[in-house]
PDB file of C-alpha atoms in Angstrom:
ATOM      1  CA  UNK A   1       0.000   0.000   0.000  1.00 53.00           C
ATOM      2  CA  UNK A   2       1.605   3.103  -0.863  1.00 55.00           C
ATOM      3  CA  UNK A   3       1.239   6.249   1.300  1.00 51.00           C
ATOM      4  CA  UNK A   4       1.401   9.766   0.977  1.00 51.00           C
ATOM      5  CA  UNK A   5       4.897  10.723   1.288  1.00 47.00           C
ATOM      6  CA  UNK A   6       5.608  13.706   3.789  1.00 42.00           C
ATOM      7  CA  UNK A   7       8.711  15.465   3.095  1.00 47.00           C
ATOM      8  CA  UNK A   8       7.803  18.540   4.685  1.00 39.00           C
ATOM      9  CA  UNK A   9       7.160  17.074   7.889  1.00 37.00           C
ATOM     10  CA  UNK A  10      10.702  15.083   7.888  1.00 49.00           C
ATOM     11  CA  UNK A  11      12.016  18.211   7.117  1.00 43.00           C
ATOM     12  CA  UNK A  12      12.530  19.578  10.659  1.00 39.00           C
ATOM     13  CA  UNK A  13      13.480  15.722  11.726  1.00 40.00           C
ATOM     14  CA  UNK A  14      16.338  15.620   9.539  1.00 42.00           C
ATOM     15  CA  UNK A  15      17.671  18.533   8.913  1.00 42.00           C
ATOM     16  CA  UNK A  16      19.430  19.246  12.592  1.00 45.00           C
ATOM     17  CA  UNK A  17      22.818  21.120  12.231  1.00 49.00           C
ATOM     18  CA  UNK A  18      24.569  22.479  15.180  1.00 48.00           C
ATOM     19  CA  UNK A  19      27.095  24.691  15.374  1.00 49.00           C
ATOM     20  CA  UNK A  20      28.510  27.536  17.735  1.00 46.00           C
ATOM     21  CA  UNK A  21      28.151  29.795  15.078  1.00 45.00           C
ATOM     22  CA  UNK A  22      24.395  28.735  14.199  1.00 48.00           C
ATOM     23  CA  UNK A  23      22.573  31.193  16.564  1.00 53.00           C
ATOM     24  CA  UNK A  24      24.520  34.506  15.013  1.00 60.00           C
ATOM     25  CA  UNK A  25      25.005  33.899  11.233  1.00 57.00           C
ATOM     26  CA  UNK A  26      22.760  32.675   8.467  1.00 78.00           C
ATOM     27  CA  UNK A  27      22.503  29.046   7.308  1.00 91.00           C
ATOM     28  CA  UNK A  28      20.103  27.930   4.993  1.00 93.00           C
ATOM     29  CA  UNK A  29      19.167  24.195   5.041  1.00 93.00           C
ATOM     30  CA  UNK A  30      16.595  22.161   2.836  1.00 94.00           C
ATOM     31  CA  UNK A  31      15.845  18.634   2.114  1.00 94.00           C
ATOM     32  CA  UNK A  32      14.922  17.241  -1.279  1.00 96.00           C
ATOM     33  CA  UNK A  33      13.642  13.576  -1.100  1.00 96.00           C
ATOM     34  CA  UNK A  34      13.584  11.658  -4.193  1.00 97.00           C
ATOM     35  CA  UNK A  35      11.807   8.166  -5.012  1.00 97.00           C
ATOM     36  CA  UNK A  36      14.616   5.685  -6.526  1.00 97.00           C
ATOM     37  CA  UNK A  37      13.048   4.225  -9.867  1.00 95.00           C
ATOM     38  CA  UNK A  38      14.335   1.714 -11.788  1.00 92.00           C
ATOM     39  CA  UNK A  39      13.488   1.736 -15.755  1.00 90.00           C
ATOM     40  CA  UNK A  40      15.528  -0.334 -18.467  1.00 91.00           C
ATOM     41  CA  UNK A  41      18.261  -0.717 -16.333  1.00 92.00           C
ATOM     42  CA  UNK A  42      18.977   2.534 -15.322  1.00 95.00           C
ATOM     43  CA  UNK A  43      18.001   4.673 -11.799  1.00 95.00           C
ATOM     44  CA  UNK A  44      15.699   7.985 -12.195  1.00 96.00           C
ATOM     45  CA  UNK A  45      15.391   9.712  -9.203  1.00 96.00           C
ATOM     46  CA  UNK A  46      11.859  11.477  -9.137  1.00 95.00           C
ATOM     47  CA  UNK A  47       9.715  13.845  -6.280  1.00 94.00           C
ATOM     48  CA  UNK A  48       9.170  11.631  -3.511  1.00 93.00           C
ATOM     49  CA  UNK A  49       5.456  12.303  -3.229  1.00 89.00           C
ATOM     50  CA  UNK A  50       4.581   8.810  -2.409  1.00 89.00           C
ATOM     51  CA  UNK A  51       6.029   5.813  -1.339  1.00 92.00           C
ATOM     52  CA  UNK A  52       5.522   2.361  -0.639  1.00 95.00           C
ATOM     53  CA  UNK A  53       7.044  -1.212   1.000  1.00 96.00           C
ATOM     54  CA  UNK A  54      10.171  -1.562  -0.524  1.00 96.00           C
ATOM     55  CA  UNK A  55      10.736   1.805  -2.067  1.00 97.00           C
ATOM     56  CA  UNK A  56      13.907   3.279  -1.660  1.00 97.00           C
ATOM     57  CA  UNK A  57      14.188   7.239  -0.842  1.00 97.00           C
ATOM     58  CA  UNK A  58      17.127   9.562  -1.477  1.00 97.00           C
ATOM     59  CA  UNK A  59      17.646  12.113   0.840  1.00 97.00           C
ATOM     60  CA  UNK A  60      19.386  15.324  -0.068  1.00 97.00           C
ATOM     61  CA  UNK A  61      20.532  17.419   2.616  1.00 97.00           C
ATOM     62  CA  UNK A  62      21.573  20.843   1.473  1.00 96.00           C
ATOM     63  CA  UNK A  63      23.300  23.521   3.799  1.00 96.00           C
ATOM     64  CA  UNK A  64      24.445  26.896   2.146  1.00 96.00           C
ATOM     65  CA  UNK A  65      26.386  29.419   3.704  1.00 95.00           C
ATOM     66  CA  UNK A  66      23.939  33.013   3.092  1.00 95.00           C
ATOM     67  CA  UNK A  67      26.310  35.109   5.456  1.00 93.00           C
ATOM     68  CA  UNK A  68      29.320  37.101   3.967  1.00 92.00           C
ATOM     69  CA  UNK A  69      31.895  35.612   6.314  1.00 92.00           C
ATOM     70  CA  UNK A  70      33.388  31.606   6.158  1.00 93.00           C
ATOM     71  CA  UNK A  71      31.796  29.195   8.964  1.00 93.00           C
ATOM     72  CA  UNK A  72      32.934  26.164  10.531  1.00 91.00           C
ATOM     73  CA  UNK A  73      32.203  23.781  12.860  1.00 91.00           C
ATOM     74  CA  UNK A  74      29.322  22.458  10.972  1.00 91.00           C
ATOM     75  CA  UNK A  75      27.230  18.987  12.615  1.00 93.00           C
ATOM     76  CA  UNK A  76      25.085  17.455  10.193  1.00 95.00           C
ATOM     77  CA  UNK A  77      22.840  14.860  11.252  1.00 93.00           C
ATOM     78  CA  UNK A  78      20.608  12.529   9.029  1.00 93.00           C
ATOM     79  CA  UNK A  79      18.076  10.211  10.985  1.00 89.00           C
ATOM     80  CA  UNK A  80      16.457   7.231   9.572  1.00 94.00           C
ATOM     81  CA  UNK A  81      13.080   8.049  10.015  1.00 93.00           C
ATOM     82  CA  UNK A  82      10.079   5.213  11.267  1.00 92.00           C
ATOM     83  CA  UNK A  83       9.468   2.520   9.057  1.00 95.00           C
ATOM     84  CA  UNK A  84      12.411   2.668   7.046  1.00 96.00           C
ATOM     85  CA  UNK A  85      16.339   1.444   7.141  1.00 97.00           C
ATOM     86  CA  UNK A  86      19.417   2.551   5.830  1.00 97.00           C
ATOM     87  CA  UNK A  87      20.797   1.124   2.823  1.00 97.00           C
ATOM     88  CA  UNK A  88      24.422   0.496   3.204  1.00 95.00           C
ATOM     89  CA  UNK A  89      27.010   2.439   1.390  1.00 95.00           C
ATOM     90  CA  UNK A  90      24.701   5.450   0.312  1.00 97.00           C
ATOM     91  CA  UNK A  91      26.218   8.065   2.303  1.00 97.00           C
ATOM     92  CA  UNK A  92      28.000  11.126   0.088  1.00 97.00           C
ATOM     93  CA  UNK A  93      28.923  14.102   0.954  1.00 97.00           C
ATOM     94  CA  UNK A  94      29.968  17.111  -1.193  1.00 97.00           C
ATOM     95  CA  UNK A  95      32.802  17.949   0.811  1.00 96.00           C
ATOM     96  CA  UNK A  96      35.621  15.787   2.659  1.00 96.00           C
ATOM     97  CA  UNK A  97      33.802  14.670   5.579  1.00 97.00           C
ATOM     98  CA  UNK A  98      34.143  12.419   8.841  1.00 97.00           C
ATOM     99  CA  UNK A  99      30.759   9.879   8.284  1.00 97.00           C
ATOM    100  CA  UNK A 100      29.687   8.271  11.080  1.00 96.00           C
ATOM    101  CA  UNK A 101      27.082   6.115  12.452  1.00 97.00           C
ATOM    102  CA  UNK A 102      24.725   5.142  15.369  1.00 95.00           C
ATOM    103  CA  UNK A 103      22.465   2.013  15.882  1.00 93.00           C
ATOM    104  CA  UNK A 104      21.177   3.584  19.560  1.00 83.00           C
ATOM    105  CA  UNK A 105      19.256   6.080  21.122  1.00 82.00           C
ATOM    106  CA  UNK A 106      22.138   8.214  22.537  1.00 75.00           C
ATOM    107  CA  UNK A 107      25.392   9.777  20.928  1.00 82.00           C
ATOM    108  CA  UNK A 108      27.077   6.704  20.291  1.00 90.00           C
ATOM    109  CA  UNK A 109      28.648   7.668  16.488  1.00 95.00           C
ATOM    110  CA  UNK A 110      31.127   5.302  15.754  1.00 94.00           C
ATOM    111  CA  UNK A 111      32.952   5.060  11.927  1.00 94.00           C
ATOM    112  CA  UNK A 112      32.055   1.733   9.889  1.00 93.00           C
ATOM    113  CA  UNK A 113      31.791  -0.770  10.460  1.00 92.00           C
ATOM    114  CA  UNK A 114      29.450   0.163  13.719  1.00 94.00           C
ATOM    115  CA  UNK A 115      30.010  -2.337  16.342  1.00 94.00           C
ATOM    116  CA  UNK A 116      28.398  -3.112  20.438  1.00 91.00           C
ATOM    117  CA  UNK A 117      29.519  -5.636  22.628  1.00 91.00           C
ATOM    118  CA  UNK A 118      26.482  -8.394  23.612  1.00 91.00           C
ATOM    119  CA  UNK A 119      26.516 -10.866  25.930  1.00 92.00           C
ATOM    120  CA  UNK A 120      26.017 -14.784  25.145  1.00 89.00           C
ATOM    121  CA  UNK A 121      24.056 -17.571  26.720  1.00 89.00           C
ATOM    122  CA  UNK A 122      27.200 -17.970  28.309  1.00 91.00           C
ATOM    123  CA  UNK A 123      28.113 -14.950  30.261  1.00 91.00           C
ATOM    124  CA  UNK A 124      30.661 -14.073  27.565  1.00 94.00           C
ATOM    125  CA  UNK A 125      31.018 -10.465  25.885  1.00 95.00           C
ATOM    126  CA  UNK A 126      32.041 -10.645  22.336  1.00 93.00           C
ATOM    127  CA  UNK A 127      31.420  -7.675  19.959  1.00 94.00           C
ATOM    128  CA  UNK A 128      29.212  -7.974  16.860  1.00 94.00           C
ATOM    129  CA  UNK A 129      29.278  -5.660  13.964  1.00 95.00           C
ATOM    130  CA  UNK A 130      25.787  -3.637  13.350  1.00 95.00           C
ATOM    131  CA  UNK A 131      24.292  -4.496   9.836  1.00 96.00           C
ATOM    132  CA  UNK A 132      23.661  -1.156   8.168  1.00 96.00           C
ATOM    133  CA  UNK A 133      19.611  -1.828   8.314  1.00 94.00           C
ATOM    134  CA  UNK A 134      19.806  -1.377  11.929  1.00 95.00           C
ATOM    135  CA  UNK A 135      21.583   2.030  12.046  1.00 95.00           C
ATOM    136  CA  UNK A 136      18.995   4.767  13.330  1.00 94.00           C
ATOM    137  CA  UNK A 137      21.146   7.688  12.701  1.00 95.00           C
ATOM    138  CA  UNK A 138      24.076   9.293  10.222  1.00 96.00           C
ATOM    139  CA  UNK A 139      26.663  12.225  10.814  1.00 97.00           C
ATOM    140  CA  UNK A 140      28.866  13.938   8.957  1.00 97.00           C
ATOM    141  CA  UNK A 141      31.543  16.480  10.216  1.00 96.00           C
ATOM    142  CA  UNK A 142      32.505  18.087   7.482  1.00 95.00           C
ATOM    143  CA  UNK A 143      36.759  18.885   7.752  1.00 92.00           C
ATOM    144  CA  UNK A 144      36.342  22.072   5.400  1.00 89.00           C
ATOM    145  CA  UNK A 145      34.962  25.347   6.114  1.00 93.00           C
ATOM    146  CA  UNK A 146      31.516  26.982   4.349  1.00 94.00           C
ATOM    147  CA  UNK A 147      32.567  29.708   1.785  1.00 95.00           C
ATOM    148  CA  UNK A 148      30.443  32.926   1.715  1.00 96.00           C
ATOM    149  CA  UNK A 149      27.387  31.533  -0.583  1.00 95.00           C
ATOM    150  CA  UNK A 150      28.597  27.630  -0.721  1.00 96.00           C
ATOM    151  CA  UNK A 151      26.080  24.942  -0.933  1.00 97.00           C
ATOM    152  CA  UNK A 152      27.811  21.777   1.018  1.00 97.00           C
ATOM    153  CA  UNK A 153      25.242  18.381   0.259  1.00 97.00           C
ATOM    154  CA  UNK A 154      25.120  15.699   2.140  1.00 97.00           C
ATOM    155  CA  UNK A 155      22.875  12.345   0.284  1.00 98.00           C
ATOM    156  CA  UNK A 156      22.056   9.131   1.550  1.00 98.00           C
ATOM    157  CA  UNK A 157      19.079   6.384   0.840  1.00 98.00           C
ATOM    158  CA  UNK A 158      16.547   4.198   3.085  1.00 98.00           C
ATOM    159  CA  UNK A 159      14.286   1.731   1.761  1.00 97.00           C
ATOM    160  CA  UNK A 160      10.375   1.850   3.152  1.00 97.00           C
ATOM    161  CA  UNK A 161      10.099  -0.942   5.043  1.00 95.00           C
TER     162      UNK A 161
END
């Protein structure tokens, strides 16, 4: 069953930068979703209106610079919203960038492969590597500055589970 697909609303959830600079100087940030389509072959990437089991989205998450003076210190953070899971190896960035990953509810960002120590039947701790479907949040620290009137983009994909 395919559902209306709300951009707008995921909008404020994934577009969270932080910064010390963010409260003082001008940042403009947008998201464009796009529905991954697969014709003869070859992807087209069309306005995520709606979307369905199995779909795959691409987010775009765009951050420009509007102020007349270089930032830095730039956080971007890409959730995975409800009902949907990352699909592995997705992640771009416009600009060199630390990626990172979390598969909890805290500030846990660790670099790929993502990995938490569990306990067996046992008693004994071993650590497991966390598939990329289970990851519930993406960051990127980006190690370059924001030029007076640079877009930096930031892209990654989920599937609709």
């Amino acid at each position: 069953m395919k559902c209306k697909f709300l951009g707008s609303a995921l909008l404020s959830s994934l577009l969270l930068a932080t910064a010390a600079w963010a409260q003082e100087t001008p940042l403009e940030s947008s998201l464009e979703s796009y529905l991954v389509v697969e014709e003869g072959g070859e992807e087209r990437l069309m306005p995520a209106e709606e979307a369905g089991p199995g779909d795959t989205i691409e987010y775009r998450l765009l951050y420009t610079n509007v102020s007349d003076r270089t930032l830095s210190g730039l956080v971007v953070n890409g959730p995975i919203p409800d009902n949907t899971r990352y699909v592995g190896d997705t992640d771009n960035a416009s600009v060199a960038a630390e990626f990172t990953v979390s598969a909890g509810a805290g500030d846990d960002f660790q670099s790929e492969p993502y990995t938490r120590v569990v306990t067996g039947e046992n008693g004994n701790q071993q650590e497991e590597v966390v598939p990329p479907e289970d990851y519930t949040r993406l960051r990127w620290e980006p190690v370059e500055s924001i030029a007076p009137e640079q877009t930096q983009t930031y892209v990654y994909r989920v599937e609709v589970e």
